[in-house]
Every structure is written in structure tokens, then in C-alpha cells.
């Protein structure tokens, strides 16, 4: 069994106290965690808990996800790790010409509206996970979410702020005003919000084990609504969708192994960055020193340069093995100058917004699960009969045939580049931590930053979660949280980083949930952490 790296010094420098339990759920909204715990109390396992929590999150955090989301999962079944890709594909009519004729020459599909929607995959993730690993009846897992949707819930601060910020842009999208602005405005903090249409959908999904969503009455409602407003998604597009079990990517880092879902997701960026950092002795530098943070920032820049250049769903001109090759990453590490910030370009590896939740049970099953509508409420399109808030993952495609990364060029039945990435940590083939961090391209950045704190600097998960973060944007531009030590900020500026200090708790520096296995789950249990940047809860028994 893996041992915790945070056994010496002060592993809890933050003021938030971690939760210890033998059965655990951690989500970004308390009602999501409670939904998962209900299933565990009833004798369900971690998969049942994760599905119930995910369904509840579509109701209580609509600013980040909905019944029309996409999803990914990494799942430790007690013996081995499995990956699940439930992201949806492009409608059959989507081609570069389709978008050029409708919108003229541009580099991406629209960010909002019916032509940003790919087939939603989250429901298929729930069904596929349950078919293979679930214990309780599937319909029972939908019931906590349906109850919340009918009875309503009091809107918490972070969700309310994001709701209020997103409403002006989205209020004219089909179905949005009726679903999410019932008083002609966003709800206030503490105001009761009900979503009875979504309760109807959840019970139909439960009764049909998801079939109604992809081949029945919900699929018909979604496609007819999209077509009514000028889109082209068809019943055939919906019926063709399948979630797929995939082999997770693995990358070693200082005796641990980080696992991520393979492309077209961006999880490989965290693995590349850690592979680069393995060439430096970070532990010899202060945890919050400018020198340590500089190396992490530069490694992340190098990782993003390659990911944006090469990663796509099909036709990648390099392999993931080439991108993660130790010799290649050592060569990339040599490009880092400890004395100055740089703007890196992609190398040549060829030789020769989102909710995240995690659950674990005392049998040892651990689930790392993420689902998302992408930018805020997603497309802004909400099918009214069943309250299906649809993602805008299609915006992740390229529509420019001349763009360097042809692997991400839009095509019928293709998956777009994805930002949402669950993660999992093992040691010597045994489970250590189920974790993830929501928040656009902040996700691999926060994977790397929190793992460096835990592994190199021996901080406990909650402390690593609470610590100040930076966010790389482009070029030399970096945002840092106002809680970062001013001396560190000044040191980074002296190295040439163009820094904007963000003193706004609603700015997105990622929000994570972490479950660290302490030993035998039935005896020693888990350590559970939840990010203070959301309205979340780490809970267990």
C-alpha cells in the first residue's frame, strides 16, 4: 500500500481541516455530496454514490453542468483502473463548409447557440458505469436529484455569482430565460429555485436506464428543439452515441503515477508538465518561492504549447507515447531558463467549465468523475419539456482547414478537443488518490500545482487545495490569486512574468475535490478534501 508523502513537518498549513472517513464523497455543492452519501448509507458502492451525486449536480450547479453535459471517469474497481470517455460527437452535417456557409471564415464554431452543441454524453456515462459496476437499482440513483429539482434548493453564493454573470449573454438563447430566469433575473443568494422539468427528465432516464434520452421521448424533444431553432442534430446522431471504456494514460513522477484520460482531452498536459519538472529538484526550493513557481509555470507553458499543437480526436500526427517520452521531456526541460520567463512554441516529439466529484467506499472502490457544459451554462440552449441544458463542446473544434492542428478539425461524428479531465494517482500499481480540478484550461495547471505540493513538498490534500494558485494565459501573461505571498509575486515579476493579481473569489483558479487513501479503507479509511473556491463539501462516514 502507498504511504502518504505528508508524514513529516506540518502537512496542514491551511486553516481548513480535512475530513477522515471510510466512505467518502466530495463535490462542489453540499447537496451533491449528500445525494452520494444517501446511496452509500443504503448499501450502494462508490459508483452508485458518484452517479447519484452527478445527477444532483446537474440541478444544484446549473452554471457548470446539466443533463445535456459531457462526462469522463477514471474508476478503480478494487483491482484495476478503468477509463471512460462519454464525450459526444459532432452531428453528421458538421463540416468546415457547413460553418463557413453559415458564419463565414472563422477559426471555431460559435461559442453559444444550437451550432455549438455536440451529442450530450453525461447520461451515457451514468448508464455505462452502472451497467458494469453499480449495485443499487439505476432509477434509485436518479431520485435524490429529482427530489431536489421538485422541492427546490436555496441558491448558494458562488453558484449565484456565476448565474448572475452569465445571464445577460445567454438570456436570448432558446429556452434559457424560461428555465433559468424565472423572475426575469438570476435568483438571489438563498432564494429557492425549482426545476420541475428536469425532475421529469431524471425520472424518465431512471425508468428507461437512459434509453429515453438517446432513442426515446427526450431524444425527440432535444433534436426537434434544436432543429426548430436552426440546428441540425438528428435522432440518428443521438442514437449512435456510445460511451467508451478506454485505457488511461500513465506518467510516473517521483515514485507515483499520474493517470489521465487520453486525447482528445487535455489531461496529457499535466503529465507533460510533471515529466518536465522531474528534471528539477523542486524540493530543494521553497514551496512558495518564486524559483519553484517559475519552474512550474514554464513547464506548464511547454506542455500547453504541445497540447494545443497536436492533440485531437483522430489523426494526431504524433503519438501520446512520443509526447510523454522521457528523453523528449528532458530536452524540453533544458529550454527552461531559471532566470527569465519565456514564450514557448510547440516542439517536435517525433524521434527518428465543469463540475468534478469523487467518491470512495470501504471496499476500496474509488471514482474520479467530471461532467461539464463548458463555458458557463454551455450553449445556453435549454429544451423546455425536460429541462435539458445543453453543452457547447462543439466550440472546441477548429473550423479552419489551414490550421496547424488538423487532428481537431471539425468533421461528422468526431469528438472536439476537451478541457474536462478526471485524474487518478497510484503508487506501485496500488490506488493512492482520486482527484480532479474543474475550470477550463486551469485543470491541468491545478493538477500539476496540487501534486507538486503533495509529492514534492509533502502537504496534505486539503492544504494543497487551499494554497494560492497561478493561472497561465498566453505569452508571458500570468494571473495569480491575491492570497499569494507578495514576495513571490515580486520575484516572478523580476523574472519577466507579466502578472495580474486577481482579488476576486469568483475568478476561476480551478476548484478541486480530493480523496486520498490512507491504507485499508475498511480500517484506516480516506482523507477527503474540498476546494474553498466553490460551495462544496467533503463528507463521509
Short mmCIF file of C-alpha atoms in Angstrom, two decimals:
data_model
loop_
_atom_site.label_atom_id
_atom_site.label_comp_id
_atom_site.label_asym_id
_atom_site.label_seq_id
_atom_site.Cartn_x
_atom_site.Cartn_y
_atom_site.Cartn_z
CA UNK A 1 0.00 0.00 0.00
CA UNK A 2 1.19 3.51 -0.86
CA UNK A 3 2.26 5.69 2.01
CA UNK A 4 1.26 9.31 2.37
CA UNK A 5 4.01 11.80 1.46
CA UNK A 6 2.74 14.22 4.10
CA UNK A 7 4.09 12.43 7.16
CA UNK A 8 6.67 14.99 8.32
CA UNK A 9 6.68 18.68 9.11
CA UNK A 10 3.31 20.45 9.06
CA UNK A 11 1.11 18.87 6.39
CA UNK A 12 -1.83 21.13 7.32
CA UNK A 13 -0.60 24.73 6.94
CA UNK A 14 -4.10 25.85 5.95
CA UNK A 15 -6.86 26.54 8.45
CA UNK A 16 -9.37 24.14 6.85
CA UNK A 17 -9.45 20.73 8.50
CA UNK A 18 -9.62 17.65 6.28
CA UNK A 19 -12.34 15.02 6.69
CA UNK A 20 -11.47 11.40 7.51
CA UNK A 21 -13.92 8.57 6.74
CA UNK A 22 -14.20 5.02 5.42
CA UNK A 23 -16.89 6.00 2.88
CA UNK A 24 -16.41 9.35 1.17
CA UNK A 25 -17.97 11.79 -1.28
CA UNK A 26 -16.60 15.20 -2.21
CA UNK A 27 -18.41 17.60 -4.54
CA UNK A 28 -18.63 21.33 -5.21
CA UNK A 29 -22.16 21.55 -3.70
CA UNK A 30 -23.29 20.05 -0.36
CA UNK A 31 -26.50 18.58 -1.79
CA UNK A 32 -24.45 16.68 -4.37
CA UNK A 33 -22.34 15.11 -1.64
CA UNK A 34 -25.46 14.29 0.37
CA UNK A 35 -27.03 12.55 -2.62
CA UNK A 36 -23.97 10.34 -2.90
CA UNK A 37 -23.92 9.59 0.83
CA UNK A 38 -27.58 8.52 0.68
CA UNK A 39 -26.61 5.78 -1.74
CA UNK A 40 -23.69 4.64 0.41
CA UNK A 41 -25.91 4.52 3.51
CA UNK A 42 -28.35 2.31 1.58
CA UNK A 43 -25.63 -0.20 0.79
CA UNK A 44 -24.58 1.16 -2.58
CA UNK A 45 -20.97 1.43 -3.65
CA UNK A 46 -18.80 4.32 -4.81
CA UNK A 47 -20.15 4.09 -8.36
CA UNK A 48 -23.74 4.39 -7.13
CA UNK A 49 -22.68 7.35 -4.99
CA UNK A 50 -20.88 9.08 -7.86
CA UNK A 51 -23.83 8.68 -10.24
CA UNK A 52 -26.35 10.00 -7.71
CA UNK A 53 -24.06 12.92 -6.90
CA UNK A 54 -23.51 13.68 -10.59
CA UNK A 55 -27.27 13.69 -11.27
CA UNK A 56 -27.83 16.03 -8.32
CA UNK A 57 -25.08 18.37 -9.50
CA UNK A 58 -26.93 18.95 -12.79
CA UNK A 59 -29.68 20.55 -10.69
CA UNK A 60 -27.80 22.41 -7.96
CA UNK A 61 -24.95 23.78 -10.08
CA UNK A 62 -26.55 24.55 -13.47
CA UNK A 63 -23.94 27.25 -14.10
CA UNK A 64 -21.43 24.45 -14.71
CA UNK A 65 -23.29 21.38 -15.91
CA UNK A 66 -26.68 19.94 -16.81
CA UNK A 67 -28.48 16.92 -18.19
CA UNK A 68 -27.01 17.86 -21.56
CA UNK A 69 -23.37 17.71 -20.38
CA UNK A 70 -20.45 15.54 -21.41
CA UNK A 71 -18.51 13.42 -18.93
CA UNK A 72 -15.36 11.38 -18.27
CA UNK A 73 -14.42 8.98 -15.49
CA UNK A 74 -11.44 7.15 -14.00
CA UNK A 75 -12.57 4.26 -11.83
CA UNK A 76 -10.62 1.96 -9.52
CA UNK A 77 -12.76 -1.17 -9.14
CA UNK A 78 -10.70 -2.60 -6.28
CA UNK A 79 -8.23 -4.36 -8.55
CA UNK A 80 -7.51 -2.18 -11.59
CA UNK A 81 -8.07 1.26 -13.10
CA UNK A 82 -10.58 1.88 -15.90
CA UNK A 83 -11.12 4.97 -18.06
CA UNK A 84 -14.46 6.05 -19.53
CA UNK A 85 -14.87 8.57 -22.34
CA UNK A 86 -18.50 9.65 -22.60
CA UNK A 87 -17.92 12.79 -24.65
CA UNK A 88 -20.30 13.35 -27.54
CA UNK A 89 -19.62 13.56 -31.24
CA UNK A 90 -20.40 16.14 -33.91
CA UNK A 91 -23.67 15.90 -35.85
CA UNK A 92 -23.31 14.26 -39.24
CA UNK A 93 -23.82 17.55 -41.10
CA UNK A 94 -20.94 19.35 -39.36
CA UNK A 95 -18.05 20.11 -41.73
CA UNK A 96 -15.84 23.18 -42.24
CA UNK A 97 -18.07 24.13 -45.19
CA UNK A 98 -21.19 23.91 -43.01
CA UNK A 99 -19.78 26.55 -40.66
CA UNK A 100 -18.24 28.68 -43.44
CA UNK A 101 -21.58 28.93 -45.21
CA UNK A 102 -23.41 29.86 -42.02
CA UNK A 103 -20.87 32.06 -40.25
CA UNK A 104 -18.16 32.97 -42.74
CA UNK A 105 -14.48 32.33 -42.21
CA UNK A 106 -13.62 31.83 -38.54
CA UNK A 107 -11.44 29.55 -36.50
CA UNK A 108 -14.10 27.87 -34.33
CA UNK A 109 -17.83 27.10 -34.31
CA UNK A 110 -20.00 29.62 -32.45
CA UNK A 111 -19.47 29.77 -28.71
CA UNK A 112 -23.21 29.73 -27.97
CA UNK A 113 -26.42 28.55 -29.59
CA UNK A 114 -27.55 25.43 -31.43
CA UNK A 115 -24.43 25.16 -33.59
CA UNK A 116 -22.19 24.78 -30.55
CA UNK A 117 -23.90 21.58 -29.32
CA UNK A 118 -22.43 18.12 -29.81
CA UNK A 119 -24.30 14.99 -28.71
CA UNK A 120 -24.52 15.14 -24.88
CA UNK A 121 -22.77 12.23 -23.20
CA UNK A 122 -23.16 12.52 -19.41
CA UNK A 123 -26.25 10.32 -19.18
CA UNK A 124 -24.46 7.61 -21.15
CA UNK A 125 -21.61 7.77 -18.63
CA UNK A 126 -24.00 7.14 -15.74
CA UNK A 127 -25.65 4.21 -17.54
CA UNK A 128 -22.38 2.64 -18.67
CA UNK A 129 -20.78 2.90 -15.23
CA UNK A 130 -23.85 1.42 -13.58
CA UNK A 131 -24.17 -1.48 -16.04
CA UNK A 132 -20.66 -2.65 -15.22
CA UNK A 133 -20.15 -1.68 -11.59
CA UNK A 134 -23.36 -0.39 -9.99
CA UNK A 135 -25.15 -2.16 -7.15
CA UNK A 136 -28.42 -0.32 -6.44
CA UNK A 137 -31.31 -0.02 -8.97
CA UNK A 138 -30.48 2.67 -11.52
CA UNK A 139 -33.79 4.51 -11.04
CA UNK A 140 -32.99 4.90 -7.31
CA UNK A 141 -29.82 6.83 -8.20
CA UNK A 142 -31.87 9.49 -10.03
CA UNK A 143 -34.30 10.03 -7.17
CA UNK A 144 -32.28 12.42 -4.95
CA UNK A 145 -31.73 14.74 -7.91
CA UNK A 146 -35.40 14.52 -8.94
CA UNK A 147 -36.49 15.36 -5.38
CA UNK A 148 -34.19 18.38 -5.28
CA UNK A 149 -35.48 19.59 -8.67
CA UNK A 150 -39.11 19.31 -7.50
CA UNK A 151 -38.72 20.68 -3.96
CA UNK A 152 -36.13 23.26 -4.94
CA UNK A 153 -32.94 24.37 -3.22
CA UNK A 154 -31.56 27.62 -1.85
CA UNK A 155 -29.01 29.08 -4.27
CA UNK A 156 -25.51 29.39 -2.70
CA UNK A 157 -23.08 32.31 -3.19
CA UNK A 158 -20.63 31.03 -5.82
CA UNK A 159 -23.36 29.49 -7.97
CA UNK A 160 -25.40 32.70 -7.69
CA UNK A 161 -22.50 34.88 -8.78
CA UNK A 162 -21.83 32.75 -11.85
CA UNK A 163 -25.57 32.67 -12.62
CA UNK A 164 -25.81 36.45 -12.42
CA UNK A 165 -22.70 36.94 -14.56
CA UNK A 166 -23.86 34.54 -17.27
CA UNK A 167 -27.47 35.67 -17.57
CA UNK A 168 -27.01 38.80 -19.76
CA UNK A 169 -25.15 36.93 -22.50
CA UNK A 170 -27.46 33.92 -22.52
CA UNK A 171 -30.91 35.38 -21.88
CA UNK A 172 -31.84 35.32 -25.59
CA UNK A 173 -30.80 31.73 -26.23
CA UNK A 174 -33.71 29.33 -26.85
CA UNK A 175 -35.27 28.18 -23.59
CA UNK A 176 -32.75 29.84 -21.29
CA UNK A 177 -34.93 32.63 -19.91
CA UNK A 178 -37.82 30.28 -19.15
CA UNK A 179 -35.59 27.74 -17.39
CA UNK A 180 -33.06 29.86 -15.51
CA UNK A 181 -34.54 33.36 -15.21
CA UNK A 182 -37.99 32.55 -13.80
CA UNK A 183 -38.34 36.01 -12.23
CA UNK A 184 -36.81 37.74 -15.24
CA UNK A 185 -33.45 37.74 -13.45
CA UNK A 186 -30.96 35.41 -11.85
CA UNK A 187 -32.00 34.15 -8.40
CA UNK A 188 -30.56 35.87 -5.34
CA UNK A 189 -28.36 34.17 -2.77
CA UNK A 190 -30.60 32.00 -0.59
CA UNK A 191 -33.56 32.22 -2.97
CA UNK A 192 -35.49 29.00 -3.68
CA UNK A 193 -35.07 27.66 -7.22
CA UNK A 194 -37.17 24.79 -8.57
CA UNK A 195 -36.68 22.91 -11.84
CA UNK A 196 -39.68 20.54 -12.28
CA UNK A 197 -38.97 19.88 -15.97
CA UNK A 198 -35.60 18.38 -15.05
CA UNK A 199 -37.28 16.17 -12.41
CA UNK A 200 -39.47 14.79 -15.19
CA UNK A 201 -36.37 14.02 -17.25
CA UNK A 202 -34.50 12.40 -14.37
CA UNK A 203 -37.34 10.00 -13.64
CA UNK A 204 -37.69 9.13 -17.33
CA UNK A 205 -33.95 8.49 -17.53
CA UNK A 206 -34.11 6.33 -14.42
CA UNK A 207 -37.10 4.29 -15.56
CA UNK A 208 -35.64 3.64 -19.01
CA UNK A 209 -31.99 3.26 -17.91
CA UNK A 210 -31.13 6.15 -20.22
CA UNK A 211 -32.81 4.81 -23.35
CA UNK A 212 -35.37 7.62 -23.40
CA UNK A 213 -32.50 10.12 -23.53
CA UNK A 214 -30.87 8.72 -26.67
CA UNK A 215 -33.66 6.93 -28.53
CA UNK A 216 -36.96 7.92 -26.91
CA UNK A 217 -39.05 10.90 -25.89
CA UNK A 218 -36.19 13.00 -24.50
CA UNK A 219 -34.09 12.49 -27.65
CA UNK A 220 -37.06 13.52 -29.77
CA UNK A 221 -37.58 16.64 -27.65
CA UNK A 222 -33.89 17.62 -27.84
CA UNK A 223 -33.47 17.15 -31.58
CA UNK A 224 -36.78 18.75 -32.55
CA UNK A 225 -35.99 21.79 -30.36
CA UNK A 226 -32.51 22.16 -31.86
CA UNK A 227 -33.87 21.83 -35.41
CA UNK A 228 -36.68 24.27 -34.66
CA UNK A 229 -34.02 26.85 -33.86
CA UNK A 230 -31.84 26.20 -36.90
CA UNK A 231 -29.54 23.40 -35.79
CA UNK A 232 -29.04 20.05 -37.46
CA UNK A 233 -28.69 17.41 -34.72
CA UNK A 234 -30.82 14.39 -35.57
CA UNK A 235 -32.31 11.36 -33.83
CA UNK A 236 -29.72 9.29 -35.69
CA UNK A 237 -26.93 11.40 -34.14
CA UNK A 238 -28.36 10.79 -30.68
CA UNK A 239 -28.98 7.07 -31.18
CA UNK A 240 -25.43 6.50 -32.47
CA UNK A 241 -23.80 7.77 -29.29
CA UNK A 242 -21.88 5.34 -27.13
CA UNK A 243 -19.67 5.87 -24.10
CA UNK A 244 -16.35 4.05 -24.49
CA UNK A 245 -14.07 2.33 -21.99
CA UNK A 246 -10.51 3.49 -22.68
CA UNK A 247 -7.02 2.74 -21.39
CA UNK A 248 -5.86 5.63 -19.18
CA UNK A 249 -2.54 7.32 -19.94
CA UNK A 250 0.10 6.88 -17.23
CA UNK A 251 3.12 9.02 -16.37
CA UNK A 252 5.49 8.43 -13.45
CA UNK A 253 6.52 11.27 -11.17
CA UNK A 254 8.85 10.77 -8.19
CA UNK A 255 7.60 7.29 -7.31
CA UNK A 256 3.94 7.95 -8.07
CA UNK A 257 1.99 7.53 -11.31
CA UNK A 258 -0.48 10.11 -12.60
CA UNK A 259 -3.29 8.69 -14.75
CA UNK A 260 -5.33 10.77 -17.18
CA UNK A 261 -7.92 10.11 -19.91
CA UNK A 262 -6.20 10.00 -23.34
CA UNK A 263 -6.86 12.62 -26.07
CA UNK A 264 -8.93 14.40 -27.22
CA UNK A 265 -8.74 15.64 -23.64
CA UNK A 266 -6.06 17.91 -22.21
CA UNK A 267 -5.08 15.67 -19.30
CA UNK A 268 -1.83 14.83 -21.03
CA UNK A 269 -0.77 18.46 -20.39
CA UNK A 270 -0.45 17.77 -16.65
CA UNK A 271 1.59 14.65 -17.39
CA UNK A 272 3.90 16.51 -19.76
CA UNK A 273 4.45 19.30 -17.22
CA UNK A 274 5.28 16.83 -14.44
CA UNK A 275 7.59 14.92 -16.78
CA UNK A 276 9.45 18.16 -17.42
CA UNK A 277 9.58 19.03 -13.71
CA UNK A 278 11.03 15.63 -12.87
CA UNK A 279 14.30 17.04 -14.27
CA UNK A 280 14.47 19.63 -11.46
CA UNK A 281 14.93 19.29 -7.69
CA UNK A 282 11.86 21.24 -6.60
CA UNK A 283 12.08 20.00 -3.02
CA UNK A 284 15.33 21.95 -2.63
CA UNK A 285 13.42 25.17 -3.30
CA UNK A 286 10.86 26.80 -1.02
CA UNK A 287 7.32 25.60 -1.68
CA UNK A 288 6.04 29.13 -2.36
CA UNK A 289 9.32 30.56 -3.61
CA UNK A 290 9.47 32.41 -6.91
CA UNK A 291 12.10 29.92 -8.10
CA UNK A 292 9.79 26.92 -7.61
CA UNK A 293 6.73 28.62 -9.03
CA UNK A 294 8.73 29.86 -12.04
CA UNK A 295 9.79 26.32 -12.97
CA UNK A 296 6.20 25.11 -12.68
CA UNK A 297 4.88 27.94 -14.82
CA UNK A 298 7.48 27.38 -17.55
CA UNK A 299 6.82 23.62 -17.56
CA UNK A 300 3.10 24.27 -17.97
CA UNK A 301 3.73 26.64 -20.87
CA UNK A 302 5.77 23.98 -22.65
CA UNK A 303 3.03 21.42 -22.05
CA UNK A 304 0.28 23.64 -23.43
CA UNK A 305 2.36 24.51 -26.49
CA UNK A 306 2.47 20.84 -27.48
CA UNK A 307 -1.10 20.01 -26.47
CA UNK A 308 -2.65 22.84 -28.47
CA UNK A 309 -0.49 21.95 -31.48
CA UNK A 310 -1.03 18.20 -31.58
CA UNK A 311 -3.99 16.92 -29.55
CA UNK A 312 -7.24 15.94 -31.22
CA UNK A 313 -9.73 13.10 -31.50
CA UNK A 314 -8.33 11.46 -34.61
CA UNK A 315 -5.40 11.81 -36.97
CA UNK A 316 -2.85 13.11 -34.47
CA UNK A 317 0.48 13.42 -36.25
CA UNK A 318 2.33 12.35 -33.10
CA UNK A 319 1.52 9.66 -30.56
CA UNK A 320 0.89 10.13 -26.86
CA UNK A 321 3.91 7.90 -26.24
CA UNK A 322 6.07 10.34 -28.17
CA UNK A 323 4.63 13.30 -26.29
CA UNK A 324 5.39 11.63 -22.93
CA UNK A 325 8.78 10.22 -23.85
CA UNK A 326 11.31 10.91 -21.08
CA UNK A 327 14.11 11.89 -23.47
CA UNK A 328 11.83 14.35 -25.26
CA UNK A 329 10.62 15.87 -21.99
CA UNK A 330 14.20 16.17 -20.74
CA UNK A 331 15.05 18.09 -23.91
CA UNK A 332 12.04 20.35 -23.33
CA UNK A 333 13.17 20.89 -19.72
CA UNK A 334 16.52 22.18 -20.98
CA UNK A 335 14.68 25.04 -22.69
CA UNK A 336 13.67 26.46 -19.30
CA UNK A 337 15.84 29.34 -18.13
CA UNK A 338 15.70 29.70 -14.32
CA UNK A 339 16.48 33.40 -14.67
CA UNK A 340 13.75 34.55 -17.08
CA UNK A 341 10.24 33.86 -18.35
CA UNK A 342 9.80 32.78 -21.96
CA UNK A 343 7.06 32.33 -24.56
CA UNK A 344 7.46 28.77 -25.84
CA UNK A 345 6.38 27.18 -29.10
CA UNK A 346 5.44 23.58 -29.75
CA UNK A 347 8.26 21.08 -30.02
CA UNK A 348 8.66 18.06 -32.26
CA UNK A 349 8.02 14.89 -30.26
CA UNK A 350 8.73 12.66 -33.28
CA UNK A 351 12.06 10.93 -32.99
CA UNK A 352 13.97 9.39 -35.91
CA UNK A 353 -16.25 24.78 -17.43
CA UNK A 354 -17.39 21.87 -15.26
CA UNK A 355 -18.17 20.03 -12.09
CA UNK A 356 -15.88 17.47 -10.58
CA UNK A 357 -16.72 14.95 -7.89
CA UNK A 358 -15.11 11.93 -6.33
CA UNK A 359 -16.41 9.05 -4.23
CA UNK A 360 -14.86 6.07 -2.45
CA UNK A 361 -16.15 3.21 -0.33
CA UNK A 362 -14.77 0.93 2.34
CA UNK A 363 -14.38 -1.96 -0.12
CA UNK A 364 -11.70 0.09 -1.91
CA UNK A 365 -13.67 1.26 -4.95
CA UNK A 366 -12.76 4.85 -5.93
CA UNK A 367 -14.39 7.02 -8.61
CA UNK A 368 -12.96 10.17 -10.22
CA UNK A 369 -15.77 11.76 -12.25
CA UNK A 370 -16.17 15.00 -14.18
CA UNK A 371 -19.02 16.44 -16.24
CA UNK A 372 -19.47 19.81 -17.84
CA UNK A 373 -21.47 22.10 -20.05
CA UNK A 374 -18.24 24.01 -20.85
CA UNK A 375 -18.46 27.82 -20.88
CA UNK A 376 -20.77 28.70 -18.02
CA UNK A 377 -24.22 27.35 -18.83
CA UNK A 378 -22.84 25.86 -22.06
CA UNK A 379 -24.68 26.65 -25.27
CA UNK A 380 -27.40 28.50 -23.35
CA UNK A 381 -29.96 26.36 -25.17
CA UNK A 382 -32.42 24.63 -22.80
CA UNK A 383 -35.01 22.16 -24.10
CA UNK A 384 -38.13 23.18 -22.13
CA UNK A 385 -40.17 19.97 -21.73
CA UNK A 386 -37.43 18.10 -19.88
CA UNK A 387 -35.14 20.96 -18.80
CA UNK A 388 -32.14 19.72 -20.79
CA UNK A 389 -29.43 22.38 -20.53
CA UNK A 390 -27.15 21.57 -23.48
CA UNK A 391 -23.36 21.86 -23.57
CA UNK A 392 -21.35 23.86 -26.10
CA UNK A 393 -18.46 21.45 -26.53
CA UNK A 394 -18.54 21.99 -30.30
CA UNK A 395 -16.78 25.31 -29.71
CA UNK A 396 -13.68 23.23 -29.01
CA UNK A 397 -13.39 22.23 -32.68
CA UNK A 398 -11.31 24.03 -35.28
CA UNK A 399 -13.17 25.02 -38.45
CA UNK A 400 -10.07 26.23 -40.32
CA UNK A 401 -8.67 23.59 -42.72
CA UNK A 402 -5.37 25.52 -42.77
CA UNK A 403 -4.85 25.41 -39.00
CA UNK A 404 -1.68 23.54 -37.95
CA UNK A 405 -3.57 21.05 -35.76
CA UNK A 406 -5.68 19.16 -38.28
CA UNK A 407 -6.45 16.49 -35.69
CA UNK A 408 -9.00 18.87 -34.16
CA UNK A 409 -10.66 19.94 -37.44
CA UNK A 410 -14.43 19.54 -37.27
CA UNK A 411 -15.88 16.51 -39.06
CA UNK A 412 -19.07 14.41 -38.85
CA UNK A 413 -19.07 12.03 -35.89
CA UNK A 414 -15.83 13.45 -34.46
CA UNK A 415 -15.18 14.48 -30.87
CA UNK A 416 -13.87 18.00 -30.14
CA UNK A 417 -10.87 18.93 -28.03
CA UNK A 418 -11.96 18.61 -24.39
CA UNK A 419 -10.90 20.54 -21.32
CA UNK A 420 -12.52 18.29 -18.68
CA UNK A 421 -10.13 15.76 -17.17
CA UNK A 422 -10.59 13.46 -14.17
CA UNK A 423 -7.34 12.24 -12.62
CA UNK A 424 -6.08 9.37 -10.51
CA UNK A 425 -2.83 8.72 -8.65
CA UNK A 426 -1.28 5.33 -7.96
CA UNK A 427 1.95 4.03 -6.44
CA UNK A 428 3.41 0.64 -7.31
CA UNK A 429 0.17 -0.26 -9.04
CA UNK A 430 -1.99 0.48 -5.99
CA UNK A 431 -4.55 3.30 -5.59
CA UNK A 432 -3.47 6.46 -3.80
CA UNK A 433 -5.79 9.33 -4.72
CA UNK A 434 -8.89 10.02 -6.78
CA UNK A 435 -8.95 13.72 -7.67
CA UNK A 436 -9.75 16.41 -10.16
CA UNK A 437 -9.97 20.17 -10.55
CA UNK A 438 -12.68 21.88 -12.59
CA UNK A 439 -12.12 25.10 -14.52
CA UNK A 440 -11.28 25.18 -18.25
CA UNK A 441 -7.58 25.17 -19.08
CA UNK A 442 -6.90 25.67 -15.37
CA UNK A 443 -7.49 21.95 -14.88
CA UNK A 444 -4.09 20.51 -15.89
CA UNK A 445 -2.41 23.52 -14.31
CA UNK A 446 -4.06 22.77 -10.96
CA UNK A 447 -3.41 19.04 -11.31
CA UNK A 448 0.27 19.85 -11.56
CA UNK A 449 0.33 22.54 -8.84
CA UNK A 450 -1.51 20.44 -6.26
CA UNK A 451 0.51 17.29 -6.97
CA UNK A 452 3.79 19.19 -6.64
CA UNK A 453 2.64 20.44 -3.25
CA UNK A 454 1.63 16.97 -2.09
CA UNK A 455 4.53 14.97 -3.53
CA UNK A 456 7.49 17.38 -3.56
CA UNK A 457 6.52 19.44 -0.52
CA UNK A 458 4.59 16.81 1.49
CA UNK A 459 1.48 18.91 2.00
CA UNK A 460 -1.81 17.19 2.81
CA UNK A 461 -4.54 17.30 0.13
CA UNK A 462 -6.64 19.98 1.87
CA UNK A 463 -3.58 22.20 2.36
CA UNK A 464 -2.55 21.77 -1.28
CA UNK A 465 -6.13 22.51 -2.30
CA UNK A 466 -6.27 25.70 -0.21
CA UNK A 467 -2.89 27.10 -1.30
CA UNK A 468 -2.73 30.11 -3.66
CA UNK A 469 -2.55 29.31 -7.37
CA UNK A 470 -1.39 30.94 -10.56
CA UNK A 471 -3.02 30.62 -13.96
CA UNK A 472 -1.10 30.76 -17.22
CA UNK A 473 -2.97 32.50 -20.04
CA UNK A 474 -0.71 33.05 -23.06
CA UNK A 475 2.67 34.51 -23.90
CA UNK A 476 4.19 35.79 -20.67
CA UNK A 477 0.82 36.53 -19.10
CA UNK A 478 0.05 35.04 -15.68
CA UNK A 479 -2.81 35.64 -13.23
CA UNK A 480 -2.17 34.97 -9.54
CA UNK A 481 -4.56 34.88 -6.62
CA UNK A 482 -4.34 37.79 -4.19
CA UNK A 483 -3.50 35.34 -1.40
CA UNK A 484 -0.12 34.60 -2.97
CA UNK A 485 2.86 35.92 -1.00
CA UNK A 486 3.76 39.41 -2.35
CA UNK A 487 7.43 38.43 -2.25
CA UNK A 488 6.70 35.51 -4.56
CA UNK A 489 4.77 37.77 -6.92
CA UNK A 490 7.61 40.31 -6.97
CA UNK A 491 10.13 37.53 -7.59
CA UNK A 492 8.15 36.22 -10.56
CA UNK A 493 7.81 39.72 -11.99
CA UNK A 494 11.58 40.16 -11.71
CA UNK A 495 11.96 37.02 -13.85
CA UNK A 496 9.83 38.60 -16.59
CA UNK A 497 6.38 37.18 -15.92
CA UNK A 498 3.60 39.64 -16.79
CA UNK A 499 1.46 39.22 -13.67
CA UNK A 500 -2.04 40.40 -12.90
CA UNK A 501 -3.05 39.87 -9.27
CA UNK A 502 -6.71 38.85 -9.05
CA UNK A 503 -8.52 39.85 -5.86
CA UNK A 504 -11.86 38.28 -6.76
CA UNK A 505 -13.06 34.99 -5.21
CA UNK A 506 -15.23 34.30 -8.25
CA UNK A 507 -12.38 34.33 -10.74
CA UNK A 508 -11.64 30.80 -11.87
CA UNK A 509 -8.42 29.40 -10.47
CA UNK A 510 -9.86 25.91 -10.50
CA UNK A 511 -11.78 24.09 -7.80
CA UNK A 512 -10.86 20.58 -6.78
CA UNK A 513 -12.05 17.58 -4.82
CA UNK A 514 -9.58 15.03 -3.44
CA UNK A 515 -9.87 11.61 -1.78
CA UNK A 516 -6.55 10.19 -0.54
CA UNK A 517 -6.47 6.54 0.52
CA UNK A 518 -4.81 6.22 3.95
CA UNK A 519 -4.46 2.43 3.93
CA UNK A 520 -7.03 -0.36 4.16
CA UNK A 521 -10.28 1.58 3.57
CA UNK A 522 -12.22 -0.59 6.00
CA UNK A 523 -9.77 0.25 8.80
CA UNK A 524 -7.79 3.40 8.01
CA UNK A 525 -10.15 4.96 5.51
CA UNK A 526 -9.63 8.05 3.41
CA UNK A 527 -8.64 11.68 3.79
CA UNK A 528 -11.15 13.90 1.95
CA UNK A 529 -10.64 17.48 0.76
CA UNK A 530 -12.90 20.04 -0.92
CA UNK A 531 -11.85 23.31 -2.53
CA UNK A 532 -12.83 26.58 -0.78
CA UNK A 533 -13.26 28.22 -4.20
CA UNK A 534 -16.72 26.62 -4.55
CA UNK A 535 -19.73 25.94 -2.34
CA UNK A 536 -18.51 22.39 -1.86
CA UNK A 537 -18.50 19.71 0.80
CA UNK A 538 -16.20 16.84 1.72
CA UNK A 539 -18.32 14.30 3.59
CA UNK A 540 -18.22 10.72 4.75
CA UNK A 541 -18.94 8.18 7.43
#
